[in-house]
Coordinates of C-alpha atoms in Angstrom, one line a residue:
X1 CA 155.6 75.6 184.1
X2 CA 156.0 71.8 183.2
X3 CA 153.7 69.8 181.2
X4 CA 152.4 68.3 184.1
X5 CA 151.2 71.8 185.1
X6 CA 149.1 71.5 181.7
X7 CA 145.4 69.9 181.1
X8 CA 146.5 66.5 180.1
X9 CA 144.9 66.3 176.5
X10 CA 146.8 69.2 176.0
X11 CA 150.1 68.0 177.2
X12 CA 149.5 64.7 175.2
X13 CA 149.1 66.5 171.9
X14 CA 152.0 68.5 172.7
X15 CA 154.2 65.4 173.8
X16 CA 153.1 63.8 170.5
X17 CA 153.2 67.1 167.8
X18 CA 156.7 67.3 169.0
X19 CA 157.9 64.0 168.4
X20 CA 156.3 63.6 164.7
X21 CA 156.9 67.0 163.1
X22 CA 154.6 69.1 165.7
X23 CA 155.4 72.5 166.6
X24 CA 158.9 72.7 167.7
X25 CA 159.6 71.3 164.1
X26 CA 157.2 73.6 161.7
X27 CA 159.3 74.7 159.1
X28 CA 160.0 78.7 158.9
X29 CA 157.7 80.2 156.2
X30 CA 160.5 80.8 154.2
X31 CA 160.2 77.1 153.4
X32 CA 156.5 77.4 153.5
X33 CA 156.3 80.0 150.7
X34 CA 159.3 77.9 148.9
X35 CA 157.4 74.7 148.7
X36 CA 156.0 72.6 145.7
X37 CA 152.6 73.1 145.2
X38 CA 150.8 69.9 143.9
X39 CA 148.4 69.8 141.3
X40 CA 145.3 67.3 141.7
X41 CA 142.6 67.0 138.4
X42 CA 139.6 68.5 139.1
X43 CA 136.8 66.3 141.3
X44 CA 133.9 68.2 140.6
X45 CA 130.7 66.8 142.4
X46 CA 128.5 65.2 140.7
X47 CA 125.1 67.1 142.5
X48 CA 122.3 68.0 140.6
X49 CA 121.7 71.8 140.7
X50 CA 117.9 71.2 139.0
X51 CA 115.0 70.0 141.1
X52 CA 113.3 67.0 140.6
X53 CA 110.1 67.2 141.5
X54 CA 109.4 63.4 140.6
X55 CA 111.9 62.3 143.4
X56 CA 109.6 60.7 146.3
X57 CA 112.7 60.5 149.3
X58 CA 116.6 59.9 149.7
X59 CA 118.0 56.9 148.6
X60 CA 119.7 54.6 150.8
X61 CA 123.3 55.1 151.6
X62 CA 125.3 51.8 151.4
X63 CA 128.5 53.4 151.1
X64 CA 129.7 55.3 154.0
X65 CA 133.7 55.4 153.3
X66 CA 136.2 54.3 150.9
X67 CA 137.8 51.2 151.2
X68 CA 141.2 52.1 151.1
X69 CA 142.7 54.8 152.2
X70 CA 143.6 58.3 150.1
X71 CA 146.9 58.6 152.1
X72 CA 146.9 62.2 151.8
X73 CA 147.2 63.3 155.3
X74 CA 150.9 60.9 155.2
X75 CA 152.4 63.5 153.2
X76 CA 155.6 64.9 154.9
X77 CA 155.2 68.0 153.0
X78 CA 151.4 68.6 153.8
X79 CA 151.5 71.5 156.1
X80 CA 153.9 73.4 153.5
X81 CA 152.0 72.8 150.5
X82 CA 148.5 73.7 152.4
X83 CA 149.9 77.3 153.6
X84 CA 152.3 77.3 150.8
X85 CA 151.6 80.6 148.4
X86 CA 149.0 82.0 150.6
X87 CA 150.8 85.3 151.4
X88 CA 150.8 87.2 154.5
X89 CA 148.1 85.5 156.2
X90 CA 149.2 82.2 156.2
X91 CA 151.9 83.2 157.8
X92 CA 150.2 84.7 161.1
X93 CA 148.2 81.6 160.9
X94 CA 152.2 79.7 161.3
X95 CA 153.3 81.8 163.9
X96 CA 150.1 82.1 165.8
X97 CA 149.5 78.5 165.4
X98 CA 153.6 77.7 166.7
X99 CA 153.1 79.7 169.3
X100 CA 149.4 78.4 170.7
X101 CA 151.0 74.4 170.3
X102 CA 154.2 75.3 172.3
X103 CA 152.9 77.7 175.2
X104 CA 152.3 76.4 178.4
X105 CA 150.9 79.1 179.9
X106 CA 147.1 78.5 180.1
X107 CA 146.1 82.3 179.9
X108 CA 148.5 82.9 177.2
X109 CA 147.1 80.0 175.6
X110 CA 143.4 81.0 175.8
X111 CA 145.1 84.5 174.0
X112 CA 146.4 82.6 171.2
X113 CA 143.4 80.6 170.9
X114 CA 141.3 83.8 170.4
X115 CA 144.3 85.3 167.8
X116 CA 143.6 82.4 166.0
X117 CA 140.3 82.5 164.7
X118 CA 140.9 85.8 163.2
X119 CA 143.8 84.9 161.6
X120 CA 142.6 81.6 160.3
X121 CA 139.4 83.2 158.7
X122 CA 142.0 86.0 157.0
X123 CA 143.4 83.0 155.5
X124 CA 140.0 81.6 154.5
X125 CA 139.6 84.7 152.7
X126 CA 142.1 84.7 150.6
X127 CA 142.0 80.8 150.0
X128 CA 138.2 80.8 148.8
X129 CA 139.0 83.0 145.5
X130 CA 140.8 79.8 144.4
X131 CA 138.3 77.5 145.1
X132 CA 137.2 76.7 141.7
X133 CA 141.1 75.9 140.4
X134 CA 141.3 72.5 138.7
X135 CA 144.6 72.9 140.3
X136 CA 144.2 73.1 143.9
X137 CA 146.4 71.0 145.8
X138 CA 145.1 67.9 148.1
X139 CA 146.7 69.7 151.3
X140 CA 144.5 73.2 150.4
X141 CA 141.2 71.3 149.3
X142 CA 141.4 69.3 153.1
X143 CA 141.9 72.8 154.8
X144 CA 139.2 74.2 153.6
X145 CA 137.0 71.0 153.4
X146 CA 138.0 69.6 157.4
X147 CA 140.1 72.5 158.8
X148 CA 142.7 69.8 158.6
X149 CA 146.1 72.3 158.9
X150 CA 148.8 69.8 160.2
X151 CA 148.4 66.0 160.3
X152 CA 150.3 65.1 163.4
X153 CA 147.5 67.0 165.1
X154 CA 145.3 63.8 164.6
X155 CA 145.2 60.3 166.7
X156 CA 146.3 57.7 164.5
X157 CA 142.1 56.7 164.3
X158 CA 141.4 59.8 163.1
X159 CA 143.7 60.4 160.6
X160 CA 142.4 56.6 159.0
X161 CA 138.9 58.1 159.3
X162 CA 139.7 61.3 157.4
X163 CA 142.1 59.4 154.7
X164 CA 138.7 57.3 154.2
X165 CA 135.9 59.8 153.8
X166 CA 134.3 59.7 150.3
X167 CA 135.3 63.0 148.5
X168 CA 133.1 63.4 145.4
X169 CA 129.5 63.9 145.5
X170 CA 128.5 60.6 144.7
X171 CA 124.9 60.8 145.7
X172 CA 123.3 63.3 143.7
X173 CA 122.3 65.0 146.6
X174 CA 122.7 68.7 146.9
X175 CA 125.1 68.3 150.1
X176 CA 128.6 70.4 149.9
X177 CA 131.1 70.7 151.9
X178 CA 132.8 74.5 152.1
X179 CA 135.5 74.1 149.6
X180 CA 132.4 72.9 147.2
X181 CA 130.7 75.5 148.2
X182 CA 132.8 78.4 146.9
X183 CA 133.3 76.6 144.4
X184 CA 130.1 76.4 143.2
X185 CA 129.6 79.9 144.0
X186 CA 132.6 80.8 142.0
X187 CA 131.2 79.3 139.1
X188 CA 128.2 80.8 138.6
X189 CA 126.4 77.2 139.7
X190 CA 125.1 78.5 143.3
X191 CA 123.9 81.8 143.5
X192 CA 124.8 84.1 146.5
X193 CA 123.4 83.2 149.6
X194 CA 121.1 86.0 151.0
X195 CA 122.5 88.9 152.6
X196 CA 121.3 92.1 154.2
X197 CA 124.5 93.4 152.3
X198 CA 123.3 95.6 149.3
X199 CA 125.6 94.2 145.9
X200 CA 126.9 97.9 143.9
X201 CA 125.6 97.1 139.9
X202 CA 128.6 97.7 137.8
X203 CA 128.1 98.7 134.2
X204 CA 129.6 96.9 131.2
X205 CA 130.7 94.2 133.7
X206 CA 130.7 90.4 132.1
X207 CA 130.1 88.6 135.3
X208 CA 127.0 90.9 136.6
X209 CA 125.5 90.3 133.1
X210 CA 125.7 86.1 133.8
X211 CA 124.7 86.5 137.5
X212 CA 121.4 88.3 135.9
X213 CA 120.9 86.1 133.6
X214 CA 121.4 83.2 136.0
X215 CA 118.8 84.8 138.3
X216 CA 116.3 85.2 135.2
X217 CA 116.8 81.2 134.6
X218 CA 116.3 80.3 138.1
X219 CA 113.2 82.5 138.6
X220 CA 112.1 81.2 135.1
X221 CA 113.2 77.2 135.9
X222 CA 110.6 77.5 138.8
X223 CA 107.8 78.3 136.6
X224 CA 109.1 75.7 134.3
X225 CA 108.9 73.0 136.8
X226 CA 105.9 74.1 138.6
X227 CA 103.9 74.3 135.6
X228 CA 105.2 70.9 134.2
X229 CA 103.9 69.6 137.7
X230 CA 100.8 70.9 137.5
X231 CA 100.6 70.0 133.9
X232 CA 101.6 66.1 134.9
X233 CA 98.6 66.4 137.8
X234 CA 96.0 67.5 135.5
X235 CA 96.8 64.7 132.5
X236 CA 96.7 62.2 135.5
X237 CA 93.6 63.8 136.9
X238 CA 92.7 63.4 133.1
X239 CA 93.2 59.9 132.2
X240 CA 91.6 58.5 136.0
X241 CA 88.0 60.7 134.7
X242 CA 88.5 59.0 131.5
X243 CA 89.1 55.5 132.8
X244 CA 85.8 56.2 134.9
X245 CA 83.6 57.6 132.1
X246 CA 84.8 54.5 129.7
X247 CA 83.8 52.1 133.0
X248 CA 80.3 53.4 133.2
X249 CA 79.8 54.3 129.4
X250 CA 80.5 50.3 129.3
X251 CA 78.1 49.7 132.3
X252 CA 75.3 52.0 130.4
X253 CA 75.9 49.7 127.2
X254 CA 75.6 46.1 128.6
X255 CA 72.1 44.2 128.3
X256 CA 70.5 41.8 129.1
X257 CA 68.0 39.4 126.9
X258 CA 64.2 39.5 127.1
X259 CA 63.5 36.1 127.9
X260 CA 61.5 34.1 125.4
X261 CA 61.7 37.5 123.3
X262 CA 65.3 36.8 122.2
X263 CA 67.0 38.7 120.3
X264 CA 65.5 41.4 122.1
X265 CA 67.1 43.1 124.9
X266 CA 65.7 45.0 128.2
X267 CA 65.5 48.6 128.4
X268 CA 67.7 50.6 130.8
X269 CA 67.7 49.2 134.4
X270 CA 67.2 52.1 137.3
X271 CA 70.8 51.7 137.8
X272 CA 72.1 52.5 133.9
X273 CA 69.7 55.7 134.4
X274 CA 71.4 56.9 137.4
X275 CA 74.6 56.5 135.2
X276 CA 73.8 59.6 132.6
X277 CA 73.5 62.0 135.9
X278 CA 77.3 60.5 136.8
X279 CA 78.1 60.3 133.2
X280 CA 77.2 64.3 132.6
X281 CA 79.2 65.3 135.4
X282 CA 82.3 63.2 134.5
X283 CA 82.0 65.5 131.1
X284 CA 81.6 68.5 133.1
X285 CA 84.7 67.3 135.1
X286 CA 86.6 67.0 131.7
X287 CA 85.7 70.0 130.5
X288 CA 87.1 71.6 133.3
X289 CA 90.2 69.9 133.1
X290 CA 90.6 70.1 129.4
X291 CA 90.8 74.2 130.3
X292 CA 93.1 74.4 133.2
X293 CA 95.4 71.9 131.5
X294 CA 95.4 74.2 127.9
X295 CA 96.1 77.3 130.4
X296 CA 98.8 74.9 132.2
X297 CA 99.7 74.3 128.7
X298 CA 100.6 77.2 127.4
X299 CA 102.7 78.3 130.6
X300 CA 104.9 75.1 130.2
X301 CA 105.0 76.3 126.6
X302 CA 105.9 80.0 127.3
X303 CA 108.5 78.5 130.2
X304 CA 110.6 76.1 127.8
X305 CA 111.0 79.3 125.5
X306 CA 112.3 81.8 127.8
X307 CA 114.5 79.3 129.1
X308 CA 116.1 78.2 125.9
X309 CA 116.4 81.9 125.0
X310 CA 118.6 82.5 128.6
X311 CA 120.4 79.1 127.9
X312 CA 121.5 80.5 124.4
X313 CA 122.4 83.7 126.1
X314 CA 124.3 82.0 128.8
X315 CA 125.9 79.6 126.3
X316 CA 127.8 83.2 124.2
X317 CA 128.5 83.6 128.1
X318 CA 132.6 82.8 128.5
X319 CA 132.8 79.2 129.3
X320 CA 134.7 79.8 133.1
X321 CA 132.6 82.8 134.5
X322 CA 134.7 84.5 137.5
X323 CA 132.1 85.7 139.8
X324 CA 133.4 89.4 141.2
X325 CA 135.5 89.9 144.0
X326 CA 133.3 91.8 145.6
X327 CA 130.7 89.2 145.2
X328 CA 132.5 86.1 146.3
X329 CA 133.8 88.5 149.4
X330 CA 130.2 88.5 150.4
X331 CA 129.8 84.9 150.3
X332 CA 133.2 84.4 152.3
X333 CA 131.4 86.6 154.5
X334 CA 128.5 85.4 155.0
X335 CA 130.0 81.9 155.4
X336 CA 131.5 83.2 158.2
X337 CA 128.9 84.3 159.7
X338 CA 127.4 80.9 159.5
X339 CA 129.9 79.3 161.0
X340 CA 129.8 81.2 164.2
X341 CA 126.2 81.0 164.4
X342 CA 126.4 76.6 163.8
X343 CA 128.7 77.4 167.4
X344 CA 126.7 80.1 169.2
X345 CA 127.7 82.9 171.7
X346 CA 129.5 80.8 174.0
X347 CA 130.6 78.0 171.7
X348 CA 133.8 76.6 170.5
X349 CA 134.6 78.5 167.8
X350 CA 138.7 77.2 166.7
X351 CA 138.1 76.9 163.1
X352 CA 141.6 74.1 162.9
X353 CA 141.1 70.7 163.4
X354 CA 142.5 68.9 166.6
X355 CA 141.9 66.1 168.6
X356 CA 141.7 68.5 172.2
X357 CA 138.2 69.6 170.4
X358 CA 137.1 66.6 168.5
X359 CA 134.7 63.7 169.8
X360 CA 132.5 62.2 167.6
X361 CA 132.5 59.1 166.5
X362 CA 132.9 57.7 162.5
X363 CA 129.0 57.7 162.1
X364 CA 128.2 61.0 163.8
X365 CA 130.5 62.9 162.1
X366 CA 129.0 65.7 159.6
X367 CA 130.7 63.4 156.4
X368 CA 128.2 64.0 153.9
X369 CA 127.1 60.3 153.3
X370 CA 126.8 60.4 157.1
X371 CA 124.3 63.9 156.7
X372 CA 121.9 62.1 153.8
X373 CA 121.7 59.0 156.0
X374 CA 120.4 61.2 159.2
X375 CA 118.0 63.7 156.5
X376 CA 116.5 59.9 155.2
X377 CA 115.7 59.2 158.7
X378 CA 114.0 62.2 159.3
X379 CA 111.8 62.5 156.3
X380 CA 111.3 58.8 156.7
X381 CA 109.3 59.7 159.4
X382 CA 108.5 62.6 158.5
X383 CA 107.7 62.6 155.5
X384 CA 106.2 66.7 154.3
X385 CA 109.2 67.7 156.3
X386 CA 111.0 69.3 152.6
X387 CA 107.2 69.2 150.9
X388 CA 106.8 72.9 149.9
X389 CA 102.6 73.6 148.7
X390 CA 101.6 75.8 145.7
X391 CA 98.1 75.7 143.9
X392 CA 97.5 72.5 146.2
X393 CA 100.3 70.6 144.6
X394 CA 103.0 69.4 147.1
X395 CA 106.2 69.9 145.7
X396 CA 109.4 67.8 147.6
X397 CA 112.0 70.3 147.5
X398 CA 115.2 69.0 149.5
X399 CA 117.4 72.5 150.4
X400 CA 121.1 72.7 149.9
X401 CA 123.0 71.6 152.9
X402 CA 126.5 73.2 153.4
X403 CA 128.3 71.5 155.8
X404 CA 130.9 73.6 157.9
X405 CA 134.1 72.3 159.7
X406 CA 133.3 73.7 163.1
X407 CA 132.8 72.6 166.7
X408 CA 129.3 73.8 166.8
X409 CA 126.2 71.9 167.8
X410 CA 123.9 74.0 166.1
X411 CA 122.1 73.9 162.7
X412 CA 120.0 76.2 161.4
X413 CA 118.0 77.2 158.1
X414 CA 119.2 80.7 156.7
X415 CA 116.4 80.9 153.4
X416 CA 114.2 78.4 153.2
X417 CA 114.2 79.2 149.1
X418 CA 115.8 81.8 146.9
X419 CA 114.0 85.5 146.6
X420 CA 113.9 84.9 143.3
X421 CA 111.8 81.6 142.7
X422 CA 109.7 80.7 145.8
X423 CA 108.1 78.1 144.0
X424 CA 110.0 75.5 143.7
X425 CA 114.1 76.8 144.4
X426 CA 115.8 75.0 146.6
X427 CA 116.5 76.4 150.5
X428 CA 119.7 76.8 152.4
X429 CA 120.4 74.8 155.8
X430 CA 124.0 74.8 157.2
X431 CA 125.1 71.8 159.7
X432 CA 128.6 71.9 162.1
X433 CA 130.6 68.8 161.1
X434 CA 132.3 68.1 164.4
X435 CA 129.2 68.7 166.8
X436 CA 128.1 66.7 170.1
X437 CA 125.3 65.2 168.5
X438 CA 124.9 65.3 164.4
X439 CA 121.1 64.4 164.8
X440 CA 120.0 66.9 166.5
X441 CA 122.2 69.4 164.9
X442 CA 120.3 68.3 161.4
X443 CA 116.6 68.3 163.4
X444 CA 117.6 71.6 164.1
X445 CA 118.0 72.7 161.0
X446 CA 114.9 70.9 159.6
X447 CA 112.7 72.0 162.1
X448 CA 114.3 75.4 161.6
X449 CA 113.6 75.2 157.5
X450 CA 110.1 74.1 158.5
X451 CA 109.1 76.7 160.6
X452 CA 110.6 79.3 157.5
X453 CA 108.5 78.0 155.1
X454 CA 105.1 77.4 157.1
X455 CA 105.3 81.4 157.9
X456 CA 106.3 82.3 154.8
X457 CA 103.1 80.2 153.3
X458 CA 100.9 81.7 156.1
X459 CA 102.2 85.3 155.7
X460 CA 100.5 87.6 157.4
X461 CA 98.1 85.5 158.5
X462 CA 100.8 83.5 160.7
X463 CA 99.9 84.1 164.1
X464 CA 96.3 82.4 163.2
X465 CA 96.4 79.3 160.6
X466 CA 98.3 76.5 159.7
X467 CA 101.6 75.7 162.0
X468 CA 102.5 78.6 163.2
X469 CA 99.3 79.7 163.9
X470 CA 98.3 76.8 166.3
X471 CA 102.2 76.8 167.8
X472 CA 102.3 80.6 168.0
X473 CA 98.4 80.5 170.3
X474 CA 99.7 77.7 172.4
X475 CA 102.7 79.7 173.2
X476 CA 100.5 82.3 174.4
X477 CA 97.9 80.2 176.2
X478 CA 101.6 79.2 178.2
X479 CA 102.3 82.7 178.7
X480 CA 106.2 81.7 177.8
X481 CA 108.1 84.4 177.1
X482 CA 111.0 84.4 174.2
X483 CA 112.1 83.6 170.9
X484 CA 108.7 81.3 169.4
X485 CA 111.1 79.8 166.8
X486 CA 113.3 78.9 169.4
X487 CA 110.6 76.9 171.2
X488 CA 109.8 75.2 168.6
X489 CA 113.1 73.8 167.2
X490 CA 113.3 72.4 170.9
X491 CA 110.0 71.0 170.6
X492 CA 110.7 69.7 167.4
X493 CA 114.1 67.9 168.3
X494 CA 111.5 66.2 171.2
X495 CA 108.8 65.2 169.0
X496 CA 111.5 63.5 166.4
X497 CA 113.4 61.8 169.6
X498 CA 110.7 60.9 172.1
X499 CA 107.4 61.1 170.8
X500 CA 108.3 59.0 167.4
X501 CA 108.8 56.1 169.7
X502 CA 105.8 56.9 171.9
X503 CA 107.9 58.4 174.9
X504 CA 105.5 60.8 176.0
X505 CA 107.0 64.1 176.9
X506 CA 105.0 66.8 175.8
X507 CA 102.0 68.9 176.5
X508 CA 98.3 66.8 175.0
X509 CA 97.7 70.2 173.3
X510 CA 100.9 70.8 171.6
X511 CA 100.8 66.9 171.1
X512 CA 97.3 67.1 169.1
X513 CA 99.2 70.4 166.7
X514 CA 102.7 68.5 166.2
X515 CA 100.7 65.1 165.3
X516 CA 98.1 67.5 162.6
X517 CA 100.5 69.5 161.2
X518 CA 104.0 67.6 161.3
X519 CA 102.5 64.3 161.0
X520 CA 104.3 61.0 161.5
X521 CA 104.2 58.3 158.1
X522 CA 101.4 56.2 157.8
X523 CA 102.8 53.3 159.1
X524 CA 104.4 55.2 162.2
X525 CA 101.0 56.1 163.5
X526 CA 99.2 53.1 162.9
X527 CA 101.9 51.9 165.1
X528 CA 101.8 54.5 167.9
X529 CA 97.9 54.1 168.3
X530 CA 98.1 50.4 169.5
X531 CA 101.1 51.8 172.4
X532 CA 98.7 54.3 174.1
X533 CA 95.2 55.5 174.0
X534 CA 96.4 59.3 173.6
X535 CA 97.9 58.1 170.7
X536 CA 94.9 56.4 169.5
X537 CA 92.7 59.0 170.6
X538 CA 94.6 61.5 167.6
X539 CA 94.6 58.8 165.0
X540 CA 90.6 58.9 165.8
X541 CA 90.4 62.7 165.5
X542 CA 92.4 62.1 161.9
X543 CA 89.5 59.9 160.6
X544 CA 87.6 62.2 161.5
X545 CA 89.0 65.2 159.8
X546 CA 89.2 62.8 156.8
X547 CA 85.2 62.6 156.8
X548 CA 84.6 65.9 156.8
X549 CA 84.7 68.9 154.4
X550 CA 87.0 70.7 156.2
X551 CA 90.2 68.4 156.5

């Protein structure tokens, strides 16, 4: 067969990998195993782990790639140094990969394809235990980051995009790609993602005792910050009765002269007597907040000493905590798990980057500046989209996004918080780097995070209040049969594409339970009620709600 037998991206990549070091010129793995492996300092992000529950919403992104490029994709020795030392499994990966780049044979192709997922996430496996060396080479830290195996498999455009993305977390924003990931994990700094897997205790073991620990802090800093917010509500709620109760103390005290009795001054008017009825029940109203802010009090109190007792204890902790092997084999797992799911059952699931399966373009690509710049937009419009509720306080609570170098189009929420601290830990939603369309990859995973956390608040009372409630009795008034979370990410993706801009697409029912329960800002639906009267009609039914006792 000829290359003019083959599909012609495919002949194209072949015509050009073998003119600039492409498959008929991969070195053997002798040289492979034999090459220099260089060092880089380490680039740790710069992400904030702790919640801050004072953050209001994203900052803007003005910075979307570096100016100049990193050139490390021009190094001639890339491909050696990225598969260089990585045993037995990077060298399937070489021959499997050789083999797949230089067959013409489409079904012997379509074999090789399939040989190479296995073998590539073999090599992830071994390569993810090093993720947290200050040592690991540029070549190793872009496989695991992009999938990014062998440079000539790049256009020229994409190689400039990729030598310009920004690589350290410079936005404070919990957003990681998978090399950061396992790194984190490694570390002790991200706890293991949740698993069905049951973890064997070990006794005497050095890294068990730290993971414990860790879990005691993080189910202890979510106390912490929940009773500091409360505590900050109720010394606001506080100073506003206060302010009030000096106003109309100061109201009860002004007089007026007696005329031609001078200095005499008049009694209390009917309105300064109405004032010690409002006057006694801003008292009563201090009282009561007085109480509940000394029983907030001391649980702030009792928080901050438990949690510098597990920071001393983690401080006589070794400095570099390895997590077990065991351990970080279950992350590795359940990583990969994730990544086939962002690609589905009939998806695309090559894990190596090449330009046969990559199309997006520089701003749709799953970069992470390009991720917070899409989450802004969404909670921009809307806006309780990462609020999380406890004792009537909303909490913003933005989840950890790991993004995954895969052709998928689909993102997802896989805990909307840790087991251990459902008040105010952080979920997990993982988004495909290279999909169709990042934007709805990320509403998907939003609207999947949403739907989470609105049952989990609901409980077992889900199939009747709040969200899910209303969603889950529409669906049944529809007699529609099939997953209900399903149907309502692909509602969701509609109501943040469509209806935001007043393109009316859905049902005036499930219309009148998106716009009460994942409500559009302020200034988004005093726009949409001067397009059309159904939109005007709901912003009526809100004013409503807002005069009565049960809104």
């Amino acid at each position: 067969m000829t290359d003019m037998d083959l599909d012609p991206t495919i002949a194209a990549l072949l015509a050009e990998t073998q003119a600039d070091s492409g498959p008929s010129d991969l070195p053997s793995f002798k040289e492979i195993s034999e090459a220099p492996v260089k060092k880089i300092e380490d680039s740790e992000s710069s992400a904030v782990h702790k919640v801050d529950l004072s953050q209001t919403g994203f900052k803007e992104v003005t910075k979307f790639y570096e100016d100049e490029s990193n050139h490390y994709f021009d190094d001639p020795s890339y491909y050696k140094t990225a598969l260089g030392g990585e045993g037995e499994q990077a060298q399937r990966v070489h021959k499997i990969l050789s083999k797949y780049l230089t067959c013409q044979d489409p079904k012997d192709r379509t074999v090789y394809r399939q040989q190479i997922v296995t073998s590539w996430w073999e090599l992830i496996r071994v390569m993810c235990q090093k993720a947290a060396d200050k040592n690991l080479a540029h070549p190793k830290q872009m496989l695991l980051r992009f999938g990014v195996v062998l440079p000539s498999l790049f256009t020229p455009e994409q190689k400039q995009l990729f030598s310009t993305v920004i690589l350290k977390n410079t936005t404070g924003e919990p957003i990681y790609y998978m090399d950061e990931w396992f790194k984190e994990i490694a570390t002790g700094r991200l706890t293991l993602s949740a698993t069905d897997e049951a973890r064997t205790p070990r006794k005497n073991d050095p890294s068990a005792d730290a993971q414990r620990i860790q879990q005691l802090k993080n189910k202890n800093d979510g106390k912490l910050q929940n009773a500091e917010s409360l505590l900050n509500s109720k010394e606001s709620e506080r100073q506003m009765l206060e302010m009030e109760l000096k106003n109309r103390i100061d109201s009860l005290c002004e007089h007026a002269p007696m005329i031609s009795l001078e200095p005499h001054k008049q009694p209390y008017t009917e309105a300064q007597r109405h004032l010690f009825v409002e006057i006694q029940e801003k008292l009563r109203a201090l009282q009561k907040n007085d109480k509940e802010l000394a029983g907030y009090l001391k649980e702030f109190e009792e928080a901050r000493q438990i949690g510098s007792s597990l920071e001393d204890k983690m401080t006589a902790q070794p400095e570099a905590i390895e997590i077990s092997t065991g351990d970080i084999m279950i992350e590795y797992q359940t990583v990969r798990q994730m990544a086939k799911m962002t690609c589905g059952r009939q998806g695309n699931q090559f894990p190596i980057f090449t330009r046969e399966f990559f199309h997006c373009v520089p701003r749709l690509t799953g970069f992470r500046e390009n991720v917070l710049s899409i989450l802004k937009w969404v909670e921009d419009n809307d806006p309780e989209c990462f609020v999380r509720i406890h004792k009537n306080t909303k909490n913003r609570i933005v989840p950890y996004v790991l993004c995954l170098p895969t052709y998928g189009d689909f993102g997802f929420c896989w805990e909307p918080f840790d087991r251990y601290n459902r008040v105010t830990s952080r979920g997990r939603i993982v988004i495909p780097m290279y999909p169709r369309d990042l934007k709805i990859a990320i509403l998907m995973a939003v609207a999947d995070l949403r739907w989470q956390v609105a049952k989990e608040k609901a409980s077992y009372y889900w199939m009747e209040e709040g969200l899910t409630g209303q969603y889950y009795q529409w669906i049944e008034r529809q007699k529609l049969k099939g997953d209900l979370k399903s149907y309502f990410i692909a509602d969701y993706v509609l109501w943040m594409t469509k209806e935001v801009d007043g393109i009316q697409r859905m049902d005036k029912e499930l219309r009148a339970v998106f716009w009460r329960f994942v409500p559009f800002n302020q200034a988004k639906k005093d726009d949409l009620k001067m397009r059309s009267p159904v939109y005007a009609e709901l912003y009526q039914r809100d004013l409503n709600r807002a005069m009565s006792d049960g809104y």
